Amino acid sequence: MELRQIAYLLAVVESASFTRAAEQLHVAQPGISAQIRRLERELGHELLDRSTRTIRPTPAGAAVLGPARAAWDAVAGMRTALDEFKGLLRGRVAVGTVATADPLGLPDRLAEFHHAHPAIEVTLVEATSRRLVDQLRDGGLDLAIVSVPRDLPGGLTGRVVTDRPLVAVVPPGHALEGRGSVPLHELVEQPLITMPAGSGTRESLDTGCAAEGLPSHIAFEASSPRTVTRLVARGLGVGVLPAREPGQRYDTALEELGITSPTVRARLVLAWRESEALTPAAAALAARLGERIGVA
């Protein structure tokens, strides 16, 4: 039995015609007929009913269609695996990110990945950490950069990208200006401007306040750090955001204060489902992101 005989049989059954099968496979019709006859002699049964113009499988032919399709799919899977082994990756990858991951340069990383693997279709979703976690668990995403107060929720695993404290951001002339840091219990007396419920930043703030038995007055919620700082610059409250890299600031006109007693931290994590292995395409993207953002 040869693989081409299986391919010919499946093509004839699916098209119900030797002629159409030959056209689809770009093979001469007599060649297809001869190979299927050889297969029938080898198996000892007629597989196709040729008594009418529409070709249909015989009962014996119908019985072998399932195993034939499984065999052909297995061969196709082997070829895909070998292509991937050689670096000829193909497929789809869905990746999500929180807005605060922008300093990692994710669009640039995705552009590099697309250039290296043009056969892979990449889709990007931006949402809150809570939504991204739900989509990861449901299989809607392969990878996501999420912000979490401490550990990842159950069912997910991943690699820590950054682990930063939250900072308070104040405008010029604010009562907290020049202090360098502010205790959490004093900070929450201010009208706060931060990311919306469901975001990692907000969950870190809420978790820190709950641990100390402190209420918090959220005056404004904004979907991006840039919007938070613009609201702060207009004197509408004190911003709460993850600290930037050393030497970087959200806005040079604003002052960033450390939050103490206790320090409140937020992690950015490159996450995926713990229960199943990444597809080769997703694994390649995870490796590229890990390499570019400094995690192994």
Short mmCIF file of C-alpha atoms in Angstrom, two decimals:
data_model
loop_
_atom_site.label_atom_id
_atom_site.label_comp_id
_atom_site.label_asym_id
_atom_site.label_seq_id
_atom_site.Cartn_x
_atom_site.Cartn_y
_atom_site.Cartn_z
CA MET A 1 0.00 0.00 0.00
CA GLU A 2 1.35 3.42 -1.00
CA LEU A 3 0.50 6.87 0.33
CA ARG A 4 -0.43 8.10 -3.12
CA GLN A 5 -3.01 5.32 -3.40
CA ILE A 6 -4.65 6.56 -0.19
CA ALA A 7 -4.54 10.14 -1.50
CA TYR A 8 -6.12 9.05 -4.80
CA LEU A 9 -8.87 7.08 -3.05
CA LEU A 10 -9.78 9.99 -0.76
CA ALA A 11 -9.78 12.46 -3.66
CA VAL A 12 -12.09 10.27 -5.79
CA VAL A 13 -14.52 9.71 -2.92
CA GLU A 14 -14.60 13.40 -1.96
CA SER A 15 -15.12 14.58 -5.56
CA ALA A 16 -17.29 11.56 -6.58
CA SER A 17 -15.43 11.51 -9.87
CA PHE A 18 -12.18 10.17 -11.31
CA THR A 19 -12.02 13.14 -13.67
CA ARG A 20 -12.39 15.79 -10.97
CA ALA A 21 -9.95 13.97 -8.69
CA ALA A 22 -7.37 13.91 -11.50
CA GLU A 23 -7.84 17.65 -12.05
CA GLN A 24 -7.45 18.43 -8.36
CA LEU A 25 -4.31 16.32 -8.01
CA HIS A 26 -2.86 17.32 -11.41
CA VAL A 27 -2.48 13.65 -12.34
CA ALA A 28 -3.65 11.78 -15.45
CA GLN A 29 -6.96 10.00 -14.88
CA PRO A 30 -5.72 6.57 -16.07
CA GLY A 31 -2.97 6.74 -13.47
CA ILE A 32 -5.46 7.29 -10.65
CA SER A 33 -7.66 4.43 -11.88
CA ALA A 34 -4.71 2.07 -12.14
CA GLN A 35 -3.41 2.85 -8.65
CA ILE A 36 -6.81 2.38 -7.03
CA ARG A 37 -7.21 -0.96 -8.86
CA ARG A 38 -3.85 -2.02 -7.44
CA LEU A 39 -5.00 -1.03 -3.97
CA GLU A 40 -8.22 -2.99 -4.37
CA ARG A 41 -6.31 -6.12 -5.46
CA GLU A 42 -3.97 -5.77 -2.49
CA LEU A 43 -6.87 -5.43 -0.04
CA GLY A 44 -9.00 -8.07 -1.75
CA HIS A 45 -12.10 -5.85 -2.02
CA GLU A 46 -13.59 -3.38 -4.45
CA LEU A 47 -13.55 -0.01 -2.79
CA LEU A 48 -15.43 2.05 -5.37
CA ASP A 49 -18.77 1.50 -7.11
CA ARG A 50 -18.15 2.37 -10.75
CA SER A 51 -21.58 1.31 -12.03
CA THR A 52 -22.90 4.89 -12.29
CA ARG A 53 -21.46 8.19 -13.43
CA THR A 54 -21.21 9.33 -9.79
CA ILE A 55 -18.49 7.33 -8.08
CA ARG A 56 -19.42 6.15 -4.58
CA PRO A 57 -17.60 3.95 -2.06
CA THR A 58 -18.73 0.35 -1.74
CA PRO A 59 -19.50 -0.95 1.77
CA ALA A 60 -15.89 -2.13 1.95
CA GLY A 61 -14.70 1.26 0.71
CA ALA A 62 -16.80 3.06 3.31
CA ALA A 63 -15.29 0.86 6.00
CA VAL A 64 -11.73 1.87 5.13
CA LEU A 65 -12.36 5.61 4.65
CA GLY A 66 -11.94 6.43 8.34
CA PRO A 67 -8.57 4.67 8.71
CA ALA A 68 -7.48 6.07 5.35
CA ARG A 69 -8.22 9.65 6.43
CA ALA A 70 -6.51 9.07 9.78
CA ALA A 71 -3.41 7.74 8.01
CA TRP A 72 -3.30 10.68 5.62
CA ASP A 73 -3.78 13.18 8.48
CA ALA A 74 -0.97 11.50 10.41
CA VAL A 75 1.35 11.85 7.44
CA ALA A 76 0.38 15.50 7.04
CA GLY A 77 1.12 16.02 10.75
CA MET A 78 4.55 14.44 10.33
CA ARG A 79 5.33 16.75 7.44
CA THR A 80 4.23 19.80 9.45
CA ALA A 81 6.38 18.70 12.39
CA LEU A 82 9.40 18.29 10.12
CA ASP A 83 8.79 21.70 8.55
CA GLU A 84 8.68 23.21 12.01
CA PHE A 85 11.83 21.33 13.00
CA LYS A 86 13.58 22.90 10.04
CA GLY A 87 12.33 26.34 11.03
CA LEU A 88 9.60 26.55 8.40
CA LEU A 89 6.95 27.30 11.03
CA ARG A 90 3.37 27.89 10.04
CA GLY A 91 0.04 28.21 11.81
CA ARG A 92 -1.64 30.78 14.04
CA VAL A 93 -0.73 32.44 17.32
CA ALA A 94 -3.10 34.61 19.36
CA VAL A 95 -1.35 36.79 21.93
CA GLY A 96 -2.80 39.26 24.42
CA THR A 97 -1.29 42.10 26.42
CA VAL A 98 -2.16 44.66 29.05
CA ALA A 99 -1.70 48.34 28.24
CA THR A 100 1.11 48.70 30.77
CA ALA A 101 3.24 46.25 28.75
CA ASP A 102 3.83 48.88 26.06
CA PRO A 103 7.35 49.75 27.32
CA LEU A 104 8.35 46.20 26.38
CA GLY A 105 7.96 47.14 22.73
CA LEU A 106 5.60 44.27 21.92
CA PRO A 107 4.66 45.63 18.44
CA ASP A 108 8.37 45.66 17.49
CA ARG A 109 8.84 42.14 18.84
CA LEU A 110 5.84 40.91 16.84
CA ALA A 111 7.17 42.59 13.70
CA GLU A 112 10.52 40.82 14.17
CA PHE A 113 8.72 37.52 14.67
CA HIS A 114 6.60 38.02 11.54
CA HIS A 115 9.71 38.78 9.51
CA ALA A 116 11.37 35.57 10.75
CA HIS A 117 8.22 33.42 10.36
CA PRO A 118 6.00 34.98 7.65
CA ALA A 119 3.86 31.82 7.39
CA ILE A 120 2.55 32.28 10.94
CA GLU A 121 -0.58 34.39 11.35
CA VAL A 122 -0.32 36.47 14.54
CA THR A 123 -3.26 38.22 16.18
CA LEU A 124 -2.94 40.70 19.08
CA VAL A 125 -5.55 41.54 21.71
CA GLU A 126 -5.24 44.32 24.31
CA ALA A 127 -7.43 44.01 27.41
CA THR A 128 -7.37 43.93 31.19
CA SER A 129 -5.46 41.16 32.93
CA ARG A 130 -8.69 39.57 34.14
CA ARG A 131 -10.06 39.31 30.59
CA LEU A 132 -6.78 38.02 29.23
CA VAL A 133 -6.65 35.33 31.94
CA ASP A 134 -10.19 34.25 31.02
CA GLN A 135 -9.30 34.09 27.32
CA LEU A 136 -6.16 32.08 28.05
CA ARG A 137 -8.15 29.56 30.08
CA ASP A 138 -10.85 29.33 27.40
CA GLY A 139 -8.31 28.72 24.64
CA GLY A 140 -8.96 32.01 22.88
CA LEU A 141 -5.34 33.06 23.40
CA ASP A 142 -2.10 31.08 23.20
CA LEU A 143 0.02 33.59 25.14
CA ALA A 144 -0.62 36.75 27.13
CA ILE A 145 1.38 39.35 28.99
CA VAL A 146 -0.66 39.92 32.15
CA SER A 147 -0.15 41.98 35.29
CA VAL A 148 -0.70 40.16 38.60
CA PRO A 149 -0.22 41.15 42.26
CA ARG A 150 1.76 38.01 43.07
CA ASP A 151 1.22 34.55 41.56
CA LEU A 152 -0.60 33.62 38.37
CA PRO A 153 -4.17 32.33 38.76
CA GLY A 154 -4.63 28.56 38.83
CA GLY A 155 -4.29 26.71 35.54
CA LEU A 156 -1.70 29.10 34.12
CA THR A 157 2.06 29.08 34.10
CA GLY A 158 4.64 31.42 32.64
CA ARG A 159 7.74 33.54 33.07
CA VAL A 160 8.07 36.76 35.03
CA VAL A 161 8.87 39.66 32.73
CA THR A 162 9.10 42.45 35.29
CA ASP A 163 8.45 42.73 39.02
CA ARG A 164 8.03 46.39 39.92
CA PRO A 165 6.62 48.42 42.79
CA LEU A 166 3.68 50.71 42.24
CA VAL A 167 4.44 54.44 42.42
CA ALA A 168 2.35 57.50 43.15
CA VAL A 169 2.45 60.15 40.42
CA VAL A 170 1.76 63.77 41.45
CA PRO A 171 1.62 67.06 39.53
CA PRO A 172 3.76 70.14 40.29
CA GLY A 173 2.63 71.97 43.40
CA HIS A 174 0.86 68.99 44.93
CA ALA A 175 0.97 68.63 48.73
CA LEU A 176 2.99 65.38 48.36
CA GLU A 177 5.56 66.90 46.00
CA GLY A 178 9.20 66.56 47.08
CA ARG A 179 8.62 63.89 49.70
CA GLY A 180 10.20 61.02 47.73
CA SER A 181 7.74 58.48 49.16
CA VAL A 182 4.33 58.25 50.75
CA PRO A 183 2.87 55.63 53.14
CA LEU A 184 -0.05 53.68 51.68
CA HIS A 185 -2.41 54.77 54.47
CA GLU A 186 -1.72 58.43 53.60
CA LEU A 187 -1.88 57.86 49.84
CA VAL A 188 -5.41 56.43 49.98
CA GLU A 189 -6.65 59.68 51.52
CA GLN A 190 -6.03 61.27 48.11
CA PRO A 191 -8.36 60.98 45.10
CA LEU A 192 -6.61 58.26 43.09
CA ILE A 193 -6.33 57.85 39.33
CA THR A 194 -5.38 54.37 38.15
CA MET A 195 -6.17 51.52 35.77
CA PRO A 196 -9.68 49.99 35.70
CA ALA A 197 -10.98 47.08 37.75
CA GLY A 198 -9.70 43.82 36.28
CA SER A 199 -6.28 45.25 35.49
CA GLY A 200 -3.21 43.93 37.28
CA THR A 201 -2.30 47.41 38.54
CA ARG A 202 -5.72 47.86 40.10
CA GLU A 203 -5.69 44.36 41.60
CA SER A 204 -2.25 45.02 43.12
CA LEU A 205 -3.51 48.28 44.65
CA ASP A 206 -6.74 46.69 45.91
CA THR A 207 -4.83 43.70 47.34
CA GLY A 208 -2.38 45.99 49.16
CA CYS A 209 -5.17 48.11 50.60
CA ALA A 210 -7.20 45.07 51.67
CA ALA A 211 -4.19 43.58 53.46
CA GLU A 212 -3.89 46.76 55.53
CA GLY A 213 -7.62 47.19 56.03
CA LEU A 214 -7.57 50.45 54.06
CA PRO A 215 -10.27 51.88 51.82
CA SER A 216 -9.32 53.57 48.58
CA HIS A 217 -10.99 56.46 46.77
CA ILE A 218 -10.70 55.84 43.03
CA ALA A 219 -11.62 59.15 41.45
CA PHE A 220 -10.87 58.17 37.84
CA GLU A 221 -10.19 54.94 35.95
CA ALA A 222 -8.22 55.08 32.71
CA SER A 223 -7.43 52.34 30.22
CA SER A 224 -3.81 53.37 29.62
CA PRO A 225 -0.92 54.83 31.67
CA ARG A 226 -0.77 57.79 29.31
CA THR A 227 -4.36 58.74 30.09
CA VAL A 228 -3.68 58.34 33.82
CA THR A 229 -0.76 60.79 33.65
CA ARG A 230 -2.74 63.27 31.56
CA LEU A 231 -5.47 63.32 34.19
CA VAL A 232 -2.83 63.74 36.91
CA ALA A 233 -1.25 66.65 35.02
CA ARG A 234 -4.61 68.43 35.10
CA GLY A 235 -4.75 68.21 38.88
CA LEU A 236 -7.56 65.68 39.11
CA GLY A 237 -5.82 63.38 41.58
CA VAL A 238 -2.77 61.22 42.32
CA GLY A 239 -1.88 58.55 39.79
CA VAL A 240 -0.98 54.99 40.80
CA LEU A 241 1.03 53.06 38.20
CA PRO A 242 3.84 50.47 38.04
CA ALA A 243 7.31 52.01 38.28
CA ARG A 244 9.19 52.41 35.02
CA GLU A 245 12.71 51.22 34.33
CA PRO A 246 15.45 53.20 36.15
CA GLY A 247 15.95 56.52 34.42
CA GLN A 248 12.53 56.42 32.73
CA ARG A 249 9.54 58.53 33.75
CA TYR A 250 5.90 58.67 32.73
CA ASP A 251 6.08 62.45 32.31
CA THR A 252 9.04 64.70 33.11
CA ALA A 253 6.65 67.34 34.47
CA LEU A 254 5.28 64.90 37.06
CA GLU A 255 6.95 63.54 40.17
CA GLU A 256 6.93 59.83 41.03
CA LEU A 257 6.88 58.86 44.71
CA GLY A 258 7.59 55.46 46.17
CA ILE A 259 4.72 53.81 48.06
CA THR A 260 5.73 52.49 51.49
CA SER A 261 4.27 50.76 54.54
CA PRO A 262 3.83 48.44 52.71
CA THR A 263 5.42 48.49 49.28
CA VAL A 264 2.84 47.38 46.71
CA ARG A 265 4.19 45.44 43.75
CA ALA A 266 2.87 44.33 40.37
CA ARG A 267 4.30 41.65 38.14
CA LEU A 268 4.17 41.41 34.39
CA VAL A 269 4.14 37.75 33.39
CA LEU A 270 4.27 36.06 29.99
CA ALA A 271 1.63 33.39 30.61
CA TRP A 272 0.10 30.32 28.94
CA ARG A 273 -2.03 27.32 29.90
CA GLU A 274 -0.38 24.90 32.28
CA SER A 275 -2.45 21.91 31.18
CA GLU A 276 -1.19 21.67 27.60
CA ALA A 277 2.01 22.16 25.66
CA LEU A 278 2.40 25.24 23.49
CA THR A 279 2.04 24.69 19.77
CA PRO A 280 5.37 24.94 17.95
CA ALA A 281 4.36 28.34 16.56
CA ALA A 282 3.37 29.66 20.01
CA ALA A 283 6.53 28.19 21.55
CA ALA A 284 8.62 29.99 18.93
CA LEU A 285 6.91 33.29 19.73
CA ALA A 286 7.34 32.73 23.48
CA ALA A 287 11.03 32.08 22.92
CA ARG A 288 11.38 35.24 20.82
CA LEU A 289 9.57 37.36 23.42
CA GLY A 290 11.62 35.81 26.22
CA GLU A 291 14.84 36.54 24.37
CA ARG A 292 13.91 40.13 23.63
CA ILE A 293 12.54 41.07 27.02
CA GLY A 294 15.27 39.42 29.02
CA VAL A 295 13.64 36.28 30.47
CA ALA A 296 14.77 32.71 29.84
#
